[in-house]
XYZ file of C-alpha atoms in Angstrom:
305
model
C 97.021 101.232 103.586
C 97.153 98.584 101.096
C 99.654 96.141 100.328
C 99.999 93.283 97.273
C 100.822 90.010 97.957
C 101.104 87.258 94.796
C 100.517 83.327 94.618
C 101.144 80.788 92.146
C 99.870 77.600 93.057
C 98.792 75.670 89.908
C 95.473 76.473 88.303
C 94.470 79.970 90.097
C 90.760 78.870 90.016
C 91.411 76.784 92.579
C 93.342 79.949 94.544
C 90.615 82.343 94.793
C 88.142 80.710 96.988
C 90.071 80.370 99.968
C 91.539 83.819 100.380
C 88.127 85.180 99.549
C 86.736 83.678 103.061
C 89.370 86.187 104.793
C 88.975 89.328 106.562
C 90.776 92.495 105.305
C 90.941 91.265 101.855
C 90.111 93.919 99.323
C 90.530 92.022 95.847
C 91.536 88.734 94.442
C 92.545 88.902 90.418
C 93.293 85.516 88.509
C 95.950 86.024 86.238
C 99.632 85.679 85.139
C 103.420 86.504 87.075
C 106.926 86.338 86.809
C 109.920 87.081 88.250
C 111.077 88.676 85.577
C 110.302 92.076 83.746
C 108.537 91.429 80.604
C 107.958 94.705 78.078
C 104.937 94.111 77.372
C 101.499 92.314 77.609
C 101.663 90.723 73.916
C 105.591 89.719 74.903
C 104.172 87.746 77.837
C 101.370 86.134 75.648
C 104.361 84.903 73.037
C 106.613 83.700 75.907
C 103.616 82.194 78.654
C 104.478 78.868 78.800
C 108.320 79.082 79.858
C 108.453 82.481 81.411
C 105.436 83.370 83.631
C 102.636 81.196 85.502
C 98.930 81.049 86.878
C 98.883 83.192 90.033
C 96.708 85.256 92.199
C 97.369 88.420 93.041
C 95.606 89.611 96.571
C 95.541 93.062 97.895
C 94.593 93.231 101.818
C 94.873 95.726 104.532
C 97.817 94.611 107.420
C 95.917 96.342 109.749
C 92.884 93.333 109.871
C 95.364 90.188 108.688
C 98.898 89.887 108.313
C 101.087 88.439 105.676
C 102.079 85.409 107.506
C 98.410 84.646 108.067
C 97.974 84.400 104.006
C 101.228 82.192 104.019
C 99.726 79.710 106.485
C 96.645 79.824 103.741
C 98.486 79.367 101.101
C 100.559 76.781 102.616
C 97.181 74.814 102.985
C 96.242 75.202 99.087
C 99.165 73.339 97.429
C 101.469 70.382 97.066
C 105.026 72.373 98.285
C 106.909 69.003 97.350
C 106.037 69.198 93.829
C 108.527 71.362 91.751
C 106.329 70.188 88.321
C 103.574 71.664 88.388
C 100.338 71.101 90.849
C 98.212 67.893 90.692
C 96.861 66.940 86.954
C 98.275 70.502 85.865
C 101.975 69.467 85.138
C 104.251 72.347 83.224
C 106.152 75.219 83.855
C 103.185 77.368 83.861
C 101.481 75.456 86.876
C 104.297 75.453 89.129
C 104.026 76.487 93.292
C 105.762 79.961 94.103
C 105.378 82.618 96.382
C 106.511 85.668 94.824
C 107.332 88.551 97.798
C 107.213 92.129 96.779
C 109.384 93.771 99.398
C 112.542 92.352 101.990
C 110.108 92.069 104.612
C 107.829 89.777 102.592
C 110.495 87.752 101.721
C 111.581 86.986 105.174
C 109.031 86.132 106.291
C 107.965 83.742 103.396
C 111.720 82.188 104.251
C 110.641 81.629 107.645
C 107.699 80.430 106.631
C 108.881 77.672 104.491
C 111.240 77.034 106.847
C 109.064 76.102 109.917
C 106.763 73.914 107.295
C 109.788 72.261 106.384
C 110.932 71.241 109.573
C 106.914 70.185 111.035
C 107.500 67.170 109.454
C 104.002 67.705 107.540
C 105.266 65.996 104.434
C 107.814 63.292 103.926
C 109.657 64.778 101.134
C 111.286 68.187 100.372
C 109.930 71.430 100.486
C 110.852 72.858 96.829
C 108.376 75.857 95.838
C 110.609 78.683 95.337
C 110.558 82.107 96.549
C 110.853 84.645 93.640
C 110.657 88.322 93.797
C 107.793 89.769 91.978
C 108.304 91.188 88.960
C 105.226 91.605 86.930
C 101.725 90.378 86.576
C 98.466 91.233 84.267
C 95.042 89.917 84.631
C 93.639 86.878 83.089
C 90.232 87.009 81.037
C 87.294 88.119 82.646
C 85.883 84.232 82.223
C 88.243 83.064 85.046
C 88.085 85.678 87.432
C 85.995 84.493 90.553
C 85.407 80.973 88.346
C 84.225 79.181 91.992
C 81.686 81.382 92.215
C 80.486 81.729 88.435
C 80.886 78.160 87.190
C 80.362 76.253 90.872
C 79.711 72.681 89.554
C 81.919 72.194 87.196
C 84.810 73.880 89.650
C 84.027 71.409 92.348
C 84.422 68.445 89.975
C 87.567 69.771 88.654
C 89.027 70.225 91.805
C 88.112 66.958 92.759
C 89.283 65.361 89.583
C 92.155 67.058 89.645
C 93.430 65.347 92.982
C 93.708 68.914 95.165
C 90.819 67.809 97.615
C 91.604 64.346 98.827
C 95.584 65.826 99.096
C 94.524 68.913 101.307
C 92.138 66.761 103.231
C 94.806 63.696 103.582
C 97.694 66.437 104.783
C 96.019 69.246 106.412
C 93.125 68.092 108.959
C 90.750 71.302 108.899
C 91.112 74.022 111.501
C 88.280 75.236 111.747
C 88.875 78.161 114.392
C 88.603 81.004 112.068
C 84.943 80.092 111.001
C 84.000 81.676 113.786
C 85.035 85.028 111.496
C 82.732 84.756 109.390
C 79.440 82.755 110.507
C 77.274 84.002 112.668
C 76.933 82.117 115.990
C 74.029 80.007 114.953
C 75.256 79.254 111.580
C 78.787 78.116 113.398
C 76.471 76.469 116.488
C 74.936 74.640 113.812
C 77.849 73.761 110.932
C 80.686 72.911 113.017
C 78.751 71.468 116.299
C 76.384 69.551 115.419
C 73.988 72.263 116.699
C 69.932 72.632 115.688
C 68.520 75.422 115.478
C 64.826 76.763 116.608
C 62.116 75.250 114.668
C 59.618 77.580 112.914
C 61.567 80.627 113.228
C 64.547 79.529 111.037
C 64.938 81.261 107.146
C 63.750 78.066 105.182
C 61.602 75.938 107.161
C 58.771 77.303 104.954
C 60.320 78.768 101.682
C 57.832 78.838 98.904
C 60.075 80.175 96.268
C 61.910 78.637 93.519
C 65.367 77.801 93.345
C 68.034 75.192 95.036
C 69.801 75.019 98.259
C 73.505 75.208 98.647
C 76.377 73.877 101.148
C 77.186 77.641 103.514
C 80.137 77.552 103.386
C 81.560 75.139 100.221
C 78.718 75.637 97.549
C 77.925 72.353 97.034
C 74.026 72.178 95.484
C 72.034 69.695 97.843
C 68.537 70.169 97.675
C 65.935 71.871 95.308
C 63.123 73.356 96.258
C 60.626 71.131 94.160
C 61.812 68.116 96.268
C 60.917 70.430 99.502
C 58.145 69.058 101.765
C 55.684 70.939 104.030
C 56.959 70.834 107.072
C 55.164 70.052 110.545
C 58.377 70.064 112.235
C 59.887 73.337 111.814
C 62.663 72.427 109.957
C 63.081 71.911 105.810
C 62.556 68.726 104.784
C 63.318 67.447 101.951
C 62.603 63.826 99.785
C 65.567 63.681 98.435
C 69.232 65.773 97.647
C 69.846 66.943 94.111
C 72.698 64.743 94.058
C 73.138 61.870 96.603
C 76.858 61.546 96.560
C 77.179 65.850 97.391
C 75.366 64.055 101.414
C 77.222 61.872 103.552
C 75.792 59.619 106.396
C 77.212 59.887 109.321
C 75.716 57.339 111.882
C 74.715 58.740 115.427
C 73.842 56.940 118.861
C 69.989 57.457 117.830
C 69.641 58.725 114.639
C 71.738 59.068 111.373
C 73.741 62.390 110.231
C 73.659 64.278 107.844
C 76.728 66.366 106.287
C 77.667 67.588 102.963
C 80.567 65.562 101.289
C 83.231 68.421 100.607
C 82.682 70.433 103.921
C 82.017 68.066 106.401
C 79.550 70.386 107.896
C 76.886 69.300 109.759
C 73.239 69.388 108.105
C 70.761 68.033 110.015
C 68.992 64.947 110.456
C 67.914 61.478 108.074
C 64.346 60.787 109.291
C 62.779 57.400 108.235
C 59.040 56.816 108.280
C 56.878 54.013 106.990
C 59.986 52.815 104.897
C 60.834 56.424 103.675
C 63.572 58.517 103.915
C 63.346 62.470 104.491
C 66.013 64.884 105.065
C 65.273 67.155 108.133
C 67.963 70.034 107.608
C 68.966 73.223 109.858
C 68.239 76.720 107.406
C 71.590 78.031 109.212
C 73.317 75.537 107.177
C 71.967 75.863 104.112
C 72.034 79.213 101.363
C 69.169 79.574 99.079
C 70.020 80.555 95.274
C 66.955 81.632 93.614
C 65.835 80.147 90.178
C 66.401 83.465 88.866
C 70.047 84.138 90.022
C 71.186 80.043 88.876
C 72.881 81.650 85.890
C 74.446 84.423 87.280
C 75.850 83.073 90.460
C 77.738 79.903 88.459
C 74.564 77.215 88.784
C 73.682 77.406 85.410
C 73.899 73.981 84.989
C 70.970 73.068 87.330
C 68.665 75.318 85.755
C 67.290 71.988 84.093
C 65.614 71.206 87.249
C 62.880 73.656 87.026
C-alpha cells in the first residue's frame, strides 16, 4: 500500500534530495499545492502567486518508514519560524506548510509541531501552518530531480540562498540512519574516519575519464586528469577541482581531509619534497564518467576534459 504525503518548504529543489536518501520512498514530484480546490490546471497558472506554493509531493510505503519519520525530515529542511517565505525566496508562493491528507496525518503533524515547539530548538515561534491538502500538479520536467541534473549550480544556490549554514547552525547532523544506506565500508570510512584496504579498493587505479564526486552530497572534488599513479594503494590526487569543495581538518600526525558540505571524511593530505597530494579512500568517493557529466547534472565541468 501506498500513501501521499505533501511538503512545501520554499524552493522544492532544495526538498527533493533529502527524502530521496530514504527507504520506502517510491517517488518524489516537484511541483505546486494548495489547500484549496482549484478547477483547473490553467486556473492555478492565473492565480500561482497568491493561491498555491512550491511543494513536494512524496509517495512511500508505511510498511518500511512512517509518516512521523518524514516529519522529523522535513522538520530538518526548513526555517519553521519564518511565516514569509524560506531564506532568499520571500512570497506567498515560498512559504513552509505541511499539508496532511487524512485525520491521522494531521495529528500527527500537530504533535509533531508541537514537540518541536516545546524542544526549545529555536528561539522564536513555530508558525508553518498545517493545511489540508487539496490539490497539486507537477512542475516542468526541468525541475524535477534538479540536485541531481543541475548539481553545481544547486549546491551554490543552496548555499547562497542561506539554507545550509541555517540547517547546519540549528540541526547538528544525526548521522544514525547512514548506516541505511552505505555499505559498512563506505560508512567505516565516511563517518569514522576509517581507511580502507589499499590495492583492492574501486579507484586506486582508475584509468578512465571523468571526475570524482562527494558519496553522499555530490560535491565534484577531484578529476581524473589530476589523478596520480599510485604506489600506495589509494587515489591520489595533485590537486581538487575546486579547493574550497576540501576542508583541512588537522590530526595528531597528519592533516584531514573532508569535503566542505558533508563533513565526511576523505582521506589523507600527504606532503613530500614541498608538495601536496591528496591520498583519498575509493569508499568515499563516486566516479561520474566523462560521458555521463551531462546527463547526471555535471555539465558544467565538462570543460575540464
Amino acid at each position: 500500500m501506498k500513501e501521499y504525503a505533501t511538503f512545501a518548504g520554499g524552493c522544492f529543489w532544495c526538498m527533493v534530495a533529502p527524502f530521496d536518501q530514504l527507504t520506502g520512498i517510491s517517488s518524489i514530484r516537484s511541483g505546486y499545492a494548495r489547500d484549496k480546490q482549484i478547477t483547473s490546471k490553467a486556473s492555478a497558472l492565473v492565480e500561482k502567486k497568491n493561491d498555491y506554493v512550491e511543494a513536494v509531493q512524496i509517495v512511500w510505503d508505511p510498511s518500511q518508514i512512517t509518516f512521523e519519520d518524514l516529519l522529523n525530515l522535513y522538520w530538518q529542511q526548513i526555517d519553521p519560524t519564518d511565516s514569509a517565505g524560506q531564506f532568499s525566496d520571500r512570497g506567498p508562493s515560498y512559504r513552509a506548510i505541511i499539508f496532511y491528507h487524512n485525520e491521522k496525518q494531521k495529528e500527527a503533524a500537530l504533535d509533531s509541531k508541537r514537540k518541536l515547539a516545546q524542544s526549545g530548538r529555536f528561539n522564536n515561534p513555530i508558525v508553518t501552518p498545517i493545511l489540508p491538502f487539496s490539490s497539486f500538479y507537477e512542475a516542468e520536467e526541468q525541475h524535477q530531480d534538479y540536485y541531481r541534473k543541475n548539481a553545481f549550480h544547486y549546491k551554490l544556490y543552496k548555499e547562497g540562498s542561506g539554507r545550509t549554514d541555517f540547517l547546519t547552525q540549528h540541526w547538528p547532523k544525526d548521522r544514525s540512519y547512514l548506516k541505511k544506506i552505505l555499505t559498512p565500508m563506505q560508512y567505516f570510512v565516511t563517518q569514522e574516519n576509517g581507511t580502507e584496504p589499499p590495492f583492492t579498493n574501486l579507484y586506486w587505479n582508475n584509468k578512465k575519464q571523468g571526475i570524482y564526486v562527494d558519496l553522499l552530497t555530490g560535491e565534484a572534488l577531484f578529476k581524473t586528469s589530476d589523478q596520480l599513479p599510485s604506489h600506495t594503494g589509494w587515489p591520489i590526487f595533485k590537486r581538487p577541482i575546486l579547493y574550497g569543495n576540501i576542508k583541512r581538518v588537522p590530526a595528531q600526525h597528519s592533516t584531514a581531509l573532508k569535503s566542505k558540505e558533508g563533513d565526511n571524511y576523505l582521506g589523507l593530505l600527504l606532503t613530500e619534497e614541498n608538495s601536496e597530494y591528496y591520498q583519498v579512500n575509493s569508499a568515499a568517493l563516486r566516479f561520474i564518467p566523462k560521458e555521463k557529466l551531462k546527463e547526471e547534472g555535471y555539465e558544467d565541468f565538462l570543460i575540464l576534459f
